[in-house]
Short mmCIF file of C-alpha atoms and ligand atoms in Angstrom, two decimals:
data_model
loop_
_atom_site.label_atom_id
_atom_site.label_comp_id
_atom_site.label_asym_id
_atom_site.label_seq_id
_atom_site.Cartn_x
_atom_site.Cartn_y
_atom_site.Cartn_z
CA MET A 243 11.74 -40.98 16.38
CA THR A 244 14.08 -40.02 13.28
CA PRO A 245 14.45 -37.02 11.90
CA LYS A 246 12.09 -38.38 8.71
CA ALA A 247 8.83 -39.26 11.53
CA LEU A 248 8.83 -36.34 13.42
CA ILE A 249 8.26 -34.61 9.73
CA PRO A 250 4.60 -35.30 9.70
CA GLN A 251 3.78 -34.79 13.17
CA LEU A 252 5.06 -31.15 12.94
CA ASN A 253 3.36 -30.63 10.28
CA ARG A 254 0.51 -31.85 11.35
CA ARG A 255 1.13 -29.87 14.82
CA ARG A 256 1.41 -26.14 12.56
CA PHE A 257 -1.84 -27.44 10.67
CA LEU A 258 -4.77 -27.81 14.27
CA GLN A 259 -2.83 -24.56 15.12
CA ALA A 260 -3.44 -22.83 11.84
CA PHE A 261 -6.90 -24.60 11.84
CA SER A 262 -8.36 -23.84 15.76
CA LEU A 263 -6.42 -20.29 14.55
CA ALA A 264 -8.22 -19.67 11.97
CA LEU A 265 -11.71 -21.40 14.10
CA ALA A 266 -11.25 -18.20 17.13
CA ASP A 267 -10.06 -15.69 14.91
CA MET A 268 -13.82 -16.53 12.57
CA ALA A 269 -16.20 -17.20 15.74
CA ALA A 270 -14.32 -13.57 17.17
CA SER A 271 -15.62 -11.89 14.11
CA GLN A 272 -19.23 -12.33 13.61
CA SER A 273 -20.36 -11.18 16.78
CA ALA A 274 -21.95 -8.14 16.62
CA ASN A 275 -21.45 -4.89 16.53
CA PRO A 276 -23.99 -2.62 19.20
CA ALA A 277 -22.73 0.81 17.87
CA LEU A 278 -25.22 -0.41 14.90
CA HIS A 279 -27.78 -2.39 16.48
CA SER A 280 -27.99 0.52 19.22
CA GLY A 281 -29.32 2.03 16.77
CA SER A 282 -25.88 4.42 16.61
CA ARG A 283 -23.93 4.65 13.05
CA PRO A 284 -20.30 3.94 13.42
CA PRO A 285 -19.02 6.15 10.83
CA ASN A 286 -17.62 5.45 6.73
CA ILE A 287 -14.45 4.78 6.01
CA VAL A 288 -13.35 5.91 3.31
CA LEU A 289 -9.18 4.92 3.33
CA ILE A 290 -7.17 7.35 0.34
CA LEU A 291 -3.98 4.89 -0.52
CA SER A 292 -2.11 6.74 -3.37
CA ASP A 293 0.82 5.09 -5.05
CA ASP A 294 4.53 5.77 -4.34
CA VAL A 295 3.68 9.31 -2.83
CA GLY A 296 6.56 10.83 -1.02
CA PHE A 297 6.74 13.12 2.29
CA GLY A 298 7.03 15.90 0.50
CA ASP A 299 4.97 15.83 -2.23
CA VAL A 300 2.20 17.20 -1.67
CA SER A 301 1.81 21.09 -0.44
CA CYS A 302 1.28 21.15 2.54
CA TYR A 303 3.55 18.88 2.91
CA GLY A 304 5.49 21.28 2.15
CA ALA A 305 5.95 21.01 -2.08
CA LYS A 306 6.27 24.39 -4.14
CA ASP A 307 6.18 23.76 -7.65
CA PHE A 308 2.64 22.73 -8.23
CA LYS A 309 -0.58 22.29 -6.04
CA THR A 310 -2.58 19.83 -4.35
CA PRO A 311 -5.38 22.60 -3.30
CA ASN A 312 -7.92 19.14 -2.95
CA ILE A 313 -5.59 17.35 -0.88
CA ASP A 314 -4.45 20.59 1.62
CA ARG A 315 -8.15 20.94 1.83
CA LEU A 316 -7.93 17.51 3.56
CA ALA A 317 -5.81 18.94 6.68
CA GLN A 318 -6.61 22.03 7.06
CA ASN A 319 -9.76 20.64 7.90
CA GLY A 320 -8.19 17.69 9.84
CA LEU A 321 -5.18 16.39 11.55
CA ARG A 322 -2.08 16.63 9.76
CA PHE A 323 0.59 13.28 11.10
CA THR A 324 4.40 13.96 10.79
CA ASP A 325 5.71 11.15 11.84
CA ALA A 326 3.57 8.42 10.42
CA HIS A 327 4.62 5.02 8.07
CA SER A 328 3.84 2.06 5.34
CA VAL A 329 5.00 -0.89 7.18
CA ALA A 330 7.86 -1.68 3.92
CA SER A 331 9.23 0.70 1.38
CA THR A 332 7.75 -0.77 -1.56
CA CYS A 333 3.94 -1.37 -2.21
CA THR A 334 3.43 -5.04 -1.31
CA PRO A 335 4.58 -5.61 1.53
CA SER A 336 3.82 -2.68 2.45
CA ARG A 337 -0.87 -3.32 0.89
CA TYR A 338 -0.60 -6.79 2.56
CA ALA A 339 0.21 -5.35 6.12
CA LEU A 340 -2.15 -2.83 5.80
CA LEU A 341 -4.76 -5.40 5.26
CA THR A 342 -3.82 -7.93 7.57
CA GLY A 343 -2.27 -5.93 10.55
CA THR A 344 0.35 -8.27 10.38
CA TYR A 345 3.71 -6.77 9.35
CA SER A 346 4.63 -8.67 5.80
CA SER A 347 8.96 -9.99 7.46
CA ARG A 348 6.69 -12.13 8.93
CA LYS A 349 5.80 -14.21 5.69
CA ASP A 350 7.88 -15.54 3.48
CA GLY A 351 7.41 -14.44 -0.39
CA VAL A 352 5.58 -10.58 0.37
CA GLN A 353 7.48 -9.17 -1.92
CA ILE A 354 7.06 -7.45 -5.61
CA LEU A 355 4.49 -9.17 -7.43
CA PRO A 356 4.32 -10.69 -11.37
CA GLY A 357 0.95 -9.73 -12.15
CA ASP A 358 -0.13 -13.44 -12.15
CA ALA A 359 1.02 -14.17 -8.75
CA SER A 360 -1.35 -15.87 -6.25
CA LEU A 361 -3.04 -14.35 -4.15
CA LEU A 362 -0.75 -13.55 -0.28
CA ILE A 363 -3.68 -13.20 2.07
CA ASP A 364 -4.85 -16.58 4.00
CA THR A 365 -8.98 -16.11 3.09
CA THR A 366 -9.71 -17.37 6.14
CA ARG A 367 -8.15 -15.20 8.21
CA SER A 368 -9.66 -12.13 9.37
CA THR A 369 -8.55 -9.11 6.91
CA MET A 370 -9.22 -5.21 7.24
CA PRO A 371 -12.58 -5.50 5.34
CA SER A 372 -13.48 -8.54 6.52
CA VAL A 373 -13.83 -7.84 10.37
CA LEU A 374 -15.75 -4.27 8.67
CA LYS A 375 -18.02 -6.66 7.12
CA ASN A 376 -18.68 -8.56 10.19
CA ALA A 377 -19.41 -6.16 12.20
CA GLY A 378 -22.37 -4.60 8.47
CA TYR A 379 -20.49 -2.50 6.95
CA VAL A 380 -19.96 -2.45 2.83
CA THR A 381 -16.81 -3.28 1.77
CA GLY A 382 -16.07 -1.77 -1.24
CA CYS A 383 -11.67 -2.05 -3.30
CA VAL A 384 -11.25 0.44 -6.17
CA GLY A 385 -8.01 0.59 -7.79
CA LYS A 386 -4.84 -1.02 -8.10
CA TRP A 387 -4.16 -4.48 -5.88
CA HIS A 388 -1.06 -5.99 -6.15
CA VAL A 389 -1.16 -8.82 -3.45
CA GLY A 390 -2.01 -11.37 -5.83
CA LEU A 391 -5.30 -13.45 -7.20
CA GLY A 392 -6.04 -17.08 -7.48
CA ASN A 393 -4.27 -19.86 -6.47
CA GLY A 394 -2.23 -21.32 -9.21
CA LYS A 395 -2.79 -20.86 -13.06
CA ILE A 396 -4.84 -18.05 -13.62
CA ASP A 397 -7.96 -18.03 -16.02
CA TRP A 398 -8.47 -14.71 -17.01
CA ASN A 399 -10.68 -15.22 -19.33
CA GLY A 400 -12.43 -17.07 -16.64
CA ASN A 401 -13.19 -16.86 -12.93
CA ILE A 402 -10.37 -15.54 -11.71
CA GLU A 403 -10.86 -16.17 -7.45
CA PRO A 404 -9.68 -16.39 -4.89
CA GLY A 405 -9.43 -12.07 -4.72
CA PRO A 406 -10.73 -9.52 -2.29
CA LEU A 407 -13.90 -10.44 -2.36
CA GLU A 408 -12.48 -13.71 -0.65
CA THR A 409 -10.90 -11.21 1.86
CA GLY A 410 -13.43 -9.68 2.39
CA PHE A 411 -15.09 -6.86 0.01
CA ASP A 412 -17.93 -7.20 -0.57
CA TYR A 413 -17.73 -5.14 -4.18
CA SER A 414 -13.99 -4.50 -6.17
CA PHE A 415 -12.93 -2.75 -9.57
CA ILE A 416 -9.19 -2.76 -9.52
CA LEU A 417 -5.64 -3.57 -11.55
CA PRO A 418 -4.68 -6.80 -10.33
CA ALA A 419 -0.52 -5.42 -10.29
CA THR A 420 0.20 -2.19 -11.51
CA ALA A 421 -0.55 -0.24 -15.11
CA ASP A 422 2.82 -0.92 -15.70
CA ARG A 423 2.73 -4.69 -15.68
CA VAL A 424 0.27 -7.49 -17.60
CA PRO A 425 -2.33 -8.49 -17.63
CA THR A 426 -3.41 -4.17 -18.33
CA VAL A 427 -7.42 -4.82 -18.15
CA PHE A 428 -9.36 -4.24 -15.14
CA VAL A 429 -11.03 -6.78 -13.45
CA GLU A 430 -14.84 -6.02 -11.95
CA ASP A 431 -15.35 -9.09 -8.70
CA HIS A 432 -14.52 -12.31 -10.74
CA ARG A 433 -13.63 -10.72 -14.40
CA VAL A 434 -12.34 -9.11 -16.65
CA VAL A 435 -13.67 -5.95 -17.07
CA GLY A 436 -15.12 -5.48 -21.39
CA LEU A 437 -13.19 -8.79 -22.78
CA ASP A 438 -14.45 -10.29 -26.04
CA PRO A 439 -14.71 -13.87 -25.32
CA ASN A 440 -13.06 -14.70 -29.00
CA ASP A 441 -10.12 -12.49 -27.90
CA PRO A 442 -9.36 -14.79 -25.80
CA ILE A 443 -6.57 -13.22 -22.41
CA GLU A 444 -3.10 -14.82 -22.74
CA VAL A 445 -0.45 -13.87 -19.57
CA SER A 446 3.66 -15.11 -18.75
CA TYR A 447 6.09 -13.48 -16.94
CA ALA A 448 8.23 -16.36 -18.33
CA ALA A 449 8.60 -15.48 -21.65
CA LYS A 450 6.65 -14.20 -25.00
CA VAL A 451 2.88 -15.20 -25.64
CA GLY A 452 0.83 -14.34 -29.79
CA ASP A 453 3.10 -11.68 -32.25
CA GLU A 454 2.83 -7.99 -30.62
CA PRO A 455 5.59 -6.46 -30.72
CA THR A 456 7.77 -6.13 -27.09
CA GLY A 457 10.37 -3.47 -25.59
CA LYS A 458 12.76 -4.99 -25.91
CA GLU A 459 13.02 -5.98 -30.04
CA ASP A 460 10.42 -3.15 -31.08
CA PRO A 461 12.01 -0.52 -28.66
CA GLN A 462 11.28 2.52 -32.50
CA LEU A 463 7.70 2.09 -32.20
CA LEU A 464 7.71 3.17 -27.94
CA LYS A 465 6.09 6.78 -26.73
CA MET A 466 7.44 6.85 -23.58
CA LYS A 467 11.07 5.19 -23.37
CA LEU A 468 12.04 2.89 -21.22
CA SER A 469 14.93 3.28 -18.90
CA GLU A 470 15.45 -0.57 -17.38
CA GLY A 471 13.49 -3.72 -17.53
CA HIS A 472 9.86 -3.10 -18.15
CA ASP A 473 10.89 -4.45 -21.99
CA GLY A 474 7.59 -7.22 -22.65
CA THR A 475 4.74 -6.24 -24.32
CA ILE A 476 3.42 -2.69 -26.16
CA VAL A 477 0.02 -1.67 -24.71
CA ASP A 478 -1.01 1.42 -26.21
CA GLY A 479 2.95 2.31 -27.08
CA VAL A 480 4.11 1.55 -23.46
CA SER A 481 6.04 -1.35 -22.90
CA ARG A 482 5.52 -3.71 -19.88
CA ILE A 483 6.55 -5.77 -17.82
CA GLY A 484 5.58 -9.28 -19.06
CA PHE A 485 3.87 -10.99 -21.75
CA MET A 486 0.22 -11.07 -22.79
CA SER A 487 -2.15 -11.51 -25.78
CA GLY A 488 -5.36 -10.50 -26.17
CA GLY A 489 -8.35 -9.31 -24.64
CA HIS A 490 -7.69 -6.20 -26.71
CA ALA A 491 -11.20 -4.58 -25.87
CA ALA A 492 -10.87 -4.93 -22.44
CA ARG A 493 -7.64 -3.42 -22.44
CA TRP A 494 -6.80 0.18 -20.57
CA VAL A 495 -7.09 3.42 -21.71
CA ASP A 496 -3.55 4.88 -19.32
CA GLU A 497 -5.27 8.00 -19.19
CA ASN A 498 -8.07 7.89 -18.77
CA MET A 499 -7.11 5.17 -15.69
CA ALA A 500 -7.79 8.57 -12.78
CA ALA A 501 -10.98 9.72 -13.90
CA THR A 502 -11.84 5.80 -13.92
CA LEU A 503 -11.33 4.64 -11.26
CA ALA A 504 -13.13 7.89 -9.28
CA GLY A 505 -16.24 7.08 -11.54
CA LYS A 506 -15.79 3.42 -9.32
CA ALA A 507 -15.86 4.90 -6.37
CA SER A 508 -17.68 7.70 -6.68
CA ALA A 509 -20.42 5.05 -7.46
CA PHE A 510 -19.70 3.03 -5.00
CA ILE A 511 -20.06 5.69 -2.38
CA GLU A 512 -24.16 7.20 -4.05
CA LYS A 513 -25.23 2.90 -4.20
CA ASN A 514 -24.23 2.66 -0.23
CA HIS A 515 -24.68 6.10 0.95
CA GLU A 516 -27.31 5.01 2.75
CA LYS A 517 -25.33 2.54 5.33
CA PRO A 518 -22.70 2.05 6.65
CA PHE A 519 -19.35 1.86 3.78
CA PHE A 520 -15.75 0.76 3.62
CA LEU A 521 -14.57 1.85 0.74
CA TYR A 522 -10.53 0.88 0.69
CA PHE A 523 -9.53 3.97 -2.81
CA THR A 524 -6.11 3.07 -4.43
CA PRO A 525 -5.49 4.59 -6.88
CA SER A 526 -3.17 4.48 -9.62
CA ASP A 527 -1.42 7.15 -8.72
CA ILE A 528 2.00 8.74 -9.26
CA HIS A 529 3.03 5.33 -9.91
CA VAL A 530 4.65 4.42 -13.08
CA PRO A 531 3.94 4.72 -16.54
CA ARG A 532 3.25 7.83 -16.02
CA MET A 533 0.41 9.33 -18.34
CA PRO A 534 -1.82 12.02 -17.31
CA ASN A 535 -4.86 12.93 -19.32
CA ALA A 536 -5.04 16.23 -21.51
CA LYS A 537 -6.21 17.70 -18.83
CA PHE A 538 -3.18 17.38 -16.64
CA ALA A 539 -0.27 16.77 -19.31
CA GLY A 540 2.46 19.80 -19.02
CA THR A 541 0.06 21.75 -16.76
CA THR A 542 3.35 22.30 -13.62
CA SER A 543 6.86 22.95 -14.17
CA CYS A 544 8.29 20.60 -13.10
CA GLY A 545 6.87 17.42 -15.66
CA VAL A 546 4.85 14.79 -15.70
CA ARG A 547 5.87 12.77 -12.43
CA CYS A 548 4.26 16.29 -11.70
CA ASP A 549 1.54 16.61 -13.13
CA VAL A 550 0.31 12.69 -12.26
CA ILE A 551 0.26 14.11 -8.46
CA GLU A 552 -2.10 17.23 -9.72
CA GLN A 553 -4.31 14.19 -11.29
CA LEU A 554 -4.59 12.71 -8.09
CA ASP A 555 -5.17 15.79 -5.97
CA TRP A 556 -8.26 15.24 -8.79
CA THR A 557 -8.98 12.53 -8.00
CA VAL A 558 -9.39 13.15 -3.56
CA GLY A 559 -11.64 16.49 -4.76
CA GLN A 560 -13.59 13.85 -6.50
CA ILE A 561 -14.19 11.80 -3.78
CA MET A 562 -14.66 14.70 -1.47
CA THR A 563 -17.21 16.00 -3.80
CA GLU A 564 -19.67 12.97 -3.67
CA LEU A 565 -19.10 12.53 -0.14
CA GLU A 566 -20.92 16.43 -0.35
CA ARG A 567 -23.00 15.57 -3.08
CA ARG A 568 -24.86 12.78 -0.61
CA ASN A 569 -24.32 15.68 2.64
CA LEU A 570 -21.47 12.61 4.27
CA THR A 571 -18.61 14.44 5.14
CA GLY A 572 -19.60 14.48 8.60
CA LYS A 573 -20.13 11.24 8.72
CA THR A 574 -17.88 9.70 6.94
CA LEU A 575 -13.23 8.73 8.01
CA VAL A 576 -10.97 10.10 5.34
CA ILE A 577 -7.50 9.02 5.16
CA PHE A 578 -4.94 10.00 2.78
CA THR A 579 -1.89 8.66 2.68
CA SER A 580 0.20 6.80 0.44
CA ASP A 581 1.51 2.94 0.47
CA ASN A 582 5.84 3.91 0.11
CA GLY A 583 7.88 7.17 -0.23
CA PRO A 584 8.74 8.28 -3.44
CA VAL A 585 10.92 7.10 -6.73
CA VAL A 586 11.81 9.75 -9.59
CA ASN A 587 13.19 6.89 -12.02
CA ASP A 588 10.83 4.42 -12.18
CA GLY A 589 12.26 2.20 -15.43
CA TYR A 590 11.06 4.76 -17.78
CA ASP A 591 12.38 7.20 -19.08
CA ASP A 592 10.07 10.38 -18.74
CA GLY A 593 11.91 13.80 -17.96
CA SER A 594 11.50 13.94 -14.44
CA ASP A 595 14.11 13.61 -12.99
CA ARG A 596 15.33 15.62 -15.50
CA LEU A 597 13.14 18.20 -15.05
CA LEU A 598 12.77 17.33 -10.71
CA ASP A 599 13.57 21.63 -11.07
CA GLY A 600 15.02 21.53 -7.04
CA HIS A 601 11.32 19.31 -6.11
CA LYS A 602 12.18 17.16 -2.76
CA PRO A 603 9.65 14.87 -3.23
CA ALA A 604 10.55 12.88 0.98
CA GLY A 605 11.08 16.26 1.64
CA PRO A 606 13.28 16.32 4.71
CA TYR A 607 14.41 12.45 4.45
CA ARG A 608 17.25 10.53 2.59
CA GLY A 609 15.84 8.02 0.97
CA GLY A 610 12.90 6.90 -0.67
CA LYS A 611 10.65 3.50 -2.56
CA TYR A 612 13.22 0.48 -2.12
CA SER A 613 14.96 2.68 0.44
CA ILE A 614 15.58 1.66 4.39
CA TYR A 615 15.51 5.08 5.82
CA GLU A 616 13.33 6.95 6.23
CA GLY A 617 11.99 8.74 3.13
CA GLY A 618 11.16 4.92 2.73
CA THR A 619 8.32 4.37 5.05
CA ARG A 620 7.32 8.70 6.22
CA ILE A 621 4.68 9.08 3.78
CA PRO A 622 1.94 11.52 4.29
CA PHE A 623 -1.01 10.99 6.00
CA ILE A 624 -4.54 13.28 7.14
CA ALA A 625 -6.50 11.81 9.03
CA TYR A 626 -10.12 13.67 8.39
CA TRP A 627 -13.80 13.56 9.70
CA PRO A 628 -15.66 17.23 10.42
CA GLY A 629 -16.32 17.78 13.46
CA HIS A 630 -15.15 14.66 15.42
CA ILE A 631 -11.28 15.12 14.25
CA LYS A 632 -10.51 18.74 15.01
CA GLN A 633 -7.69 20.67 12.40
CA GLY A 634 -3.75 20.18 13.45
CA VAL A 635 -0.47 18.20 13.11
CA SER A 636 0.53 15.70 15.02
CA ASN A 637 4.13 14.15 15.35
CA ALA A 638 3.14 10.97 16.34
CA LEU A 639 4.79 7.50 15.75
CA ILE A 640 1.85 5.65 14.15
CA ASP A 641 1.95 2.93 11.12
CA GLN A 642 -0.35 1.62 8.95
CA VAL A 643 -0.68 -1.94 10.11
CA ASP A 644 -2.35 -0.25 12.96
CA LEU A 645 -5.51 1.33 11.20
CA MET A 646 -6.67 -2.92 11.50
CA ARG A 647 -7.44 -2.45 15.09
CA SER A 648 -7.89 1.58 14.31
CA PHE A 649 -10.59 0.84 11.43
CA ALA A 650 -12.52 -1.77 13.88
CA ALA A 651 -13.04 0.69 17.22
CA LEU A 652 -14.26 3.14 16.01
CA ALA A 653 -16.69 0.80 14.07
CA GLY A 654 -17.21 -1.06 16.84
CA ALA A 655 -16.49 -4.09 15.63
CA SER A 656 -14.05 -7.06 16.45
CA VAL A 657 -10.84 -8.75 15.85
CA PRO A 658 -10.33 -12.03 17.09
CA LYS A 659 -7.31 -12.40 19.64
CA THR A 660 -5.14 -14.45 16.65
CA GLY A 661 -5.24 -11.80 14.53
CA ALA A 662 -4.03 -8.19 13.20
CA PRO A 663 -0.89 -9.69 14.89
CA ASP A 664 1.15 -6.23 14.18
CA SER A 665 -1.81 -3.86 14.55
CA MET A 666 -2.52 -1.12 17.59
CA ASN A 667 -5.75 0.64 18.17
CA VAL A 668 -4.39 4.00 17.29
CA SER A 669 -7.73 5.14 17.39
CA SER A 670 -8.35 7.79 19.77
CA VAL A 671 -4.39 9.35 17.75
CA LEU A 672 -5.72 9.18 14.69
CA LEU A 673 -9.07 11.29 15.97
CA GLY A 674 -5.95 13.89 17.84
CA HIS A 675 -7.91 13.05 21.78
CA SER A 676 -4.28 11.29 21.82
CA ARG A 677 -0.59 12.45 21.01
CA LYS A 678 1.05 8.77 22.37
CA GLY A 679 1.64 6.94 19.41
CA ARG A 680 3.86 3.74 19.00
CA SER A 681 6.91 3.88 21.14
CA SER A 682 7.92 1.90 18.54
CA LEU A 683 7.73 0.66 15.09
CA ILE A 684 9.39 -1.84 12.26
CA GLU A 685 9.94 -0.43 8.82
CA GLU A 686 11.30 -2.37 6.21
CA SER A 687 12.97 -2.23 2.83
CA GLN A 688 15.08 -5.39 1.57
CA TRP A 689 16.21 -4.70 5.07
CA LEU A 690 14.60 -4.45 9.15
CA ALA A 691 15.21 -1.46 10.90
CA ILE A 692 13.70 -0.57 14.23
CA ARG A 693 12.47 2.50 15.91
CA GLN A 694 12.13 3.54 19.14
CA GLY A 695 11.99 7.43 21.19
CA GLN A 696 14.31 9.37 19.21
CA TRP A 697 16.48 6.31 17.66
CA LYS A 698 16.30 4.53 14.55
CA LEU A 699 18.80 0.61 14.39
CA VAL A 700 18.78 -0.26 10.41
CA ASP A 701 19.79 -3.67 10.27
CA ARG A 702 21.46 -5.36 7.23
CA ASN A 703 21.54 -8.63 8.20
CA GLU A 704 20.20 -11.34 6.08
CA ARG A 705 16.88 -13.33 7.40
CA PRO A 706 16.23 -16.08 4.39
CA GLY A 707 12.37 -15.58 2.32
CA HIS A 708 13.53 -11.72 2.82
CA LEU A 709 16.23 -10.45 1.84
CA ALA A 710 18.91 -9.70 -0.68
CA PRO A 711 21.90 -11.26 -0.61
CA PHE A 712 23.76 -8.63 -1.33
CA ARG A 713 25.33 -6.06 1.80
CA GLY A 714 27.12 -3.18 -0.18
CA GLU A 715 31.53 -3.21 0.30
CA ASN A 716 31.98 -2.48 3.88
CA GLN A 717 28.54 -1.39 4.66
CA PRO A 718 28.57 -2.06 8.43
CA VAL A 719 25.39 -4.48 9.13
CA PHE A 720 24.41 -1.59 12.58
CA GLU A 721 23.60 1.56 11.40
CA LEU A 722 22.62 3.39 13.97
CA TYR A 723 20.96 7.10 13.47
CA ASP A 724 19.72 9.53 16.49
CA LEU A 725 16.47 11.25 14.08
CA LYS A 726 16.23 14.57 17.03
CA ASN A 727 19.41 15.69 16.48
CA ASP A 728 20.35 13.94 12.30
CA PRO A 729 16.84 13.37 10.53
CA GLY A 730 17.92 13.41 7.51
CA GLU A 731 20.11 10.96 8.82
CA THR A 732 23.74 11.41 8.09
CA THR A 733 25.70 10.39 10.33
CA ASN A 734 25.82 6.57 12.00
CA VAL A 735 26.23 6.56 15.45
CA ALA A 736 26.64 2.94 15.84
CA GLU A 737 30.39 2.86 17.17
CA SER A 738 29.81 5.64 19.61
CA HIS A 739 26.05 3.58 21.16
CA PRO A 740 27.10 0.35 21.44
CA GLU A 741 24.41 -0.38 24.39
CA ILE A 742 21.50 1.21 22.59
CA VAL A 743 22.58 -1.03 19.13
CA GLN A 744 22.38 -3.86 21.49
CA SER A 745 18.32 -2.18 23.34
CA LEU A 746 17.85 -2.25 19.56
CA SER A 747 18.73 -5.02 17.96
CA ARG A 748 17.48 -7.01 20.94
CA LEU A 749 14.39 -5.79 20.81
CA LEU A 750 14.04 -6.21 16.52
CA GLU A 751 14.60 -9.25 17.52
CA LYS A 752 11.88 -9.81 19.96
CA ILE A 753 9.38 -8.43 18.40
CA ARG A 754 10.06 -10.77 15.89
CA ALA A 755 9.76 -14.69 17.47
CA GLN A 756 7.41 -14.11 20.05
CA GLY A 757 5.71 -13.45 16.10
CA HIS A 758 3.30 -9.77 17.30
CA SER A 759 3.90 -6.38 18.11
C1 LIG B 211 9.71 -2.25 -10.17
C2 LIG B 211 9.31 -1.82 -11.01
C3 LIG B 211 9.46 -0.88 -11.03
C4 LIG B 211 7.77 -0.78 -9.96
C5 LIG B 211 8.33 -1.68 -9.21
C6 LIG B 211 6.72 -2.01 -8.07
C7 LIG B 211 11.85 -2.39 -13.01
C8 LIG B 211 13.00 -1.99 -13.49
N1 LIG B 211 11.21 -1.85 -11.96
O1 LIG B 211 10.29 -4.26 -10.33
O2 LIG B 211 8.95 -0.08 -12.00
O3 LIG B 211 6.88 -1.57 -10.85
O4 LIG B 211 9.03 -2.25 -9.41
O5 LIG B 211 6.47 -1.05 -7.66
O6 LIG B 211 10.89 -3.67 -13.47
S1 LIG B 211 5.70 -0.61 -6.39
O7 LIG B 211 4.87 0.45 -5.82
O8 LIG B 211 4.42 -1.80 -7.17
O9 LIG B 211 5.58 -1.74 -5.34
CA1 LIG B 212 4.86 2.27 -4.61
#
């Protein structure tokens, strides 16, 4: 057979494989939930996924310059993890992996997305919300989305789909991408909130649309200076990434965003408090632009980045108050965590770096957001469920990719064999019944790293589709760190341990090649 003739055959085979996987997925996830039918109610689940909050950014993880009493209260009455990880050190890959139970490095193009990018998640496959929904949960998504919307060019003035509702959520109220990306409007279910049809929205990431000022042309109009990028349309004194026109009545007010999102999340809990529910709550704090409400502006000694941490803590308090009001605290598993490690200057000159005053956003770890070192993915992670989780600290190695199968197990829901290939059921670890987490785990930035036991191997081999073409001059392909004796990853010991380099790089290749963890 000629190579040309082979191509349609291969595509056909791939299509059939994908089709039968999707069918198996659907059939398995429709199985009934025994917990619901026997009359006992599985826990509600509230997953609070904050943005860019580092390991050292909350008081119960060692921060001293400000206070996070609401988050601390979860730790004082729950289980605080010291070796929990997001899958990646940036948002889109991290969230894609969490929602699908799949390492983002398995799929081409899972990188930080512009605000007009298509939905990355395959809507025919099981997701964290679809599995819980099939088990009888009401599922809601409130906050930052950033895994794409639509399928090609989005009409922001019409129905915006596929998105959260096609991914397994019954309700959604989202920022399409990030607070620093256009369009700066909320989308509720399929529609932009508060849109005036006489002022239609247009969005482009390629060229300027409309005639509103941009950060590049009119920097004198900015209330917050930019330090890198972010020179598109100015909305409310802050220039964003990308260009937009129209939709003036629908544009959010940055300073009110925390309260708006907390309000929508609380309303979802109130509306559904009599059913089992799953809330994926993703505050925009503490991502840039850091625009705290007047209640929080200037309240800390270490600048606006610390102010928005206190605002985030307030948000967590609002959710906890709503749960208490509905008498749901003993019936709800609450997880507080972050999508990736910390960054201080992320493209706006908001003074955070000058005012840091000794605060260490990543705690004792090296690197942060974008980085392959521990600070990139080792994030705060607290599990709280009074009466079911005892207070304590767990140093078990766990990964947010594990939440899909762990939540399913707690909910009595089934995940099809072919779904969530990297997710492990660590529910007994979340509940504190076991301290035995994963034996190995992959960390992602533009590079990959693998953890096993005390060792961590950073692998800077280029891989098509994901990885930046640049490796610093004289930077070795492999770095090996002994995290037990060198948690700060200061000394590369690859040369003195070639056998460990070899066995870890083989394990990494095996996990990649076999398509599952
Ligand atoms: C970067 C932006 C940064 C932030 C990040 C996404 C510049 C210079 N930097 O490209 O400000 O928006 O993307 O962050 O534009 S994340 O948490 O959503 O991954
Ligand atoms: Ca992030």
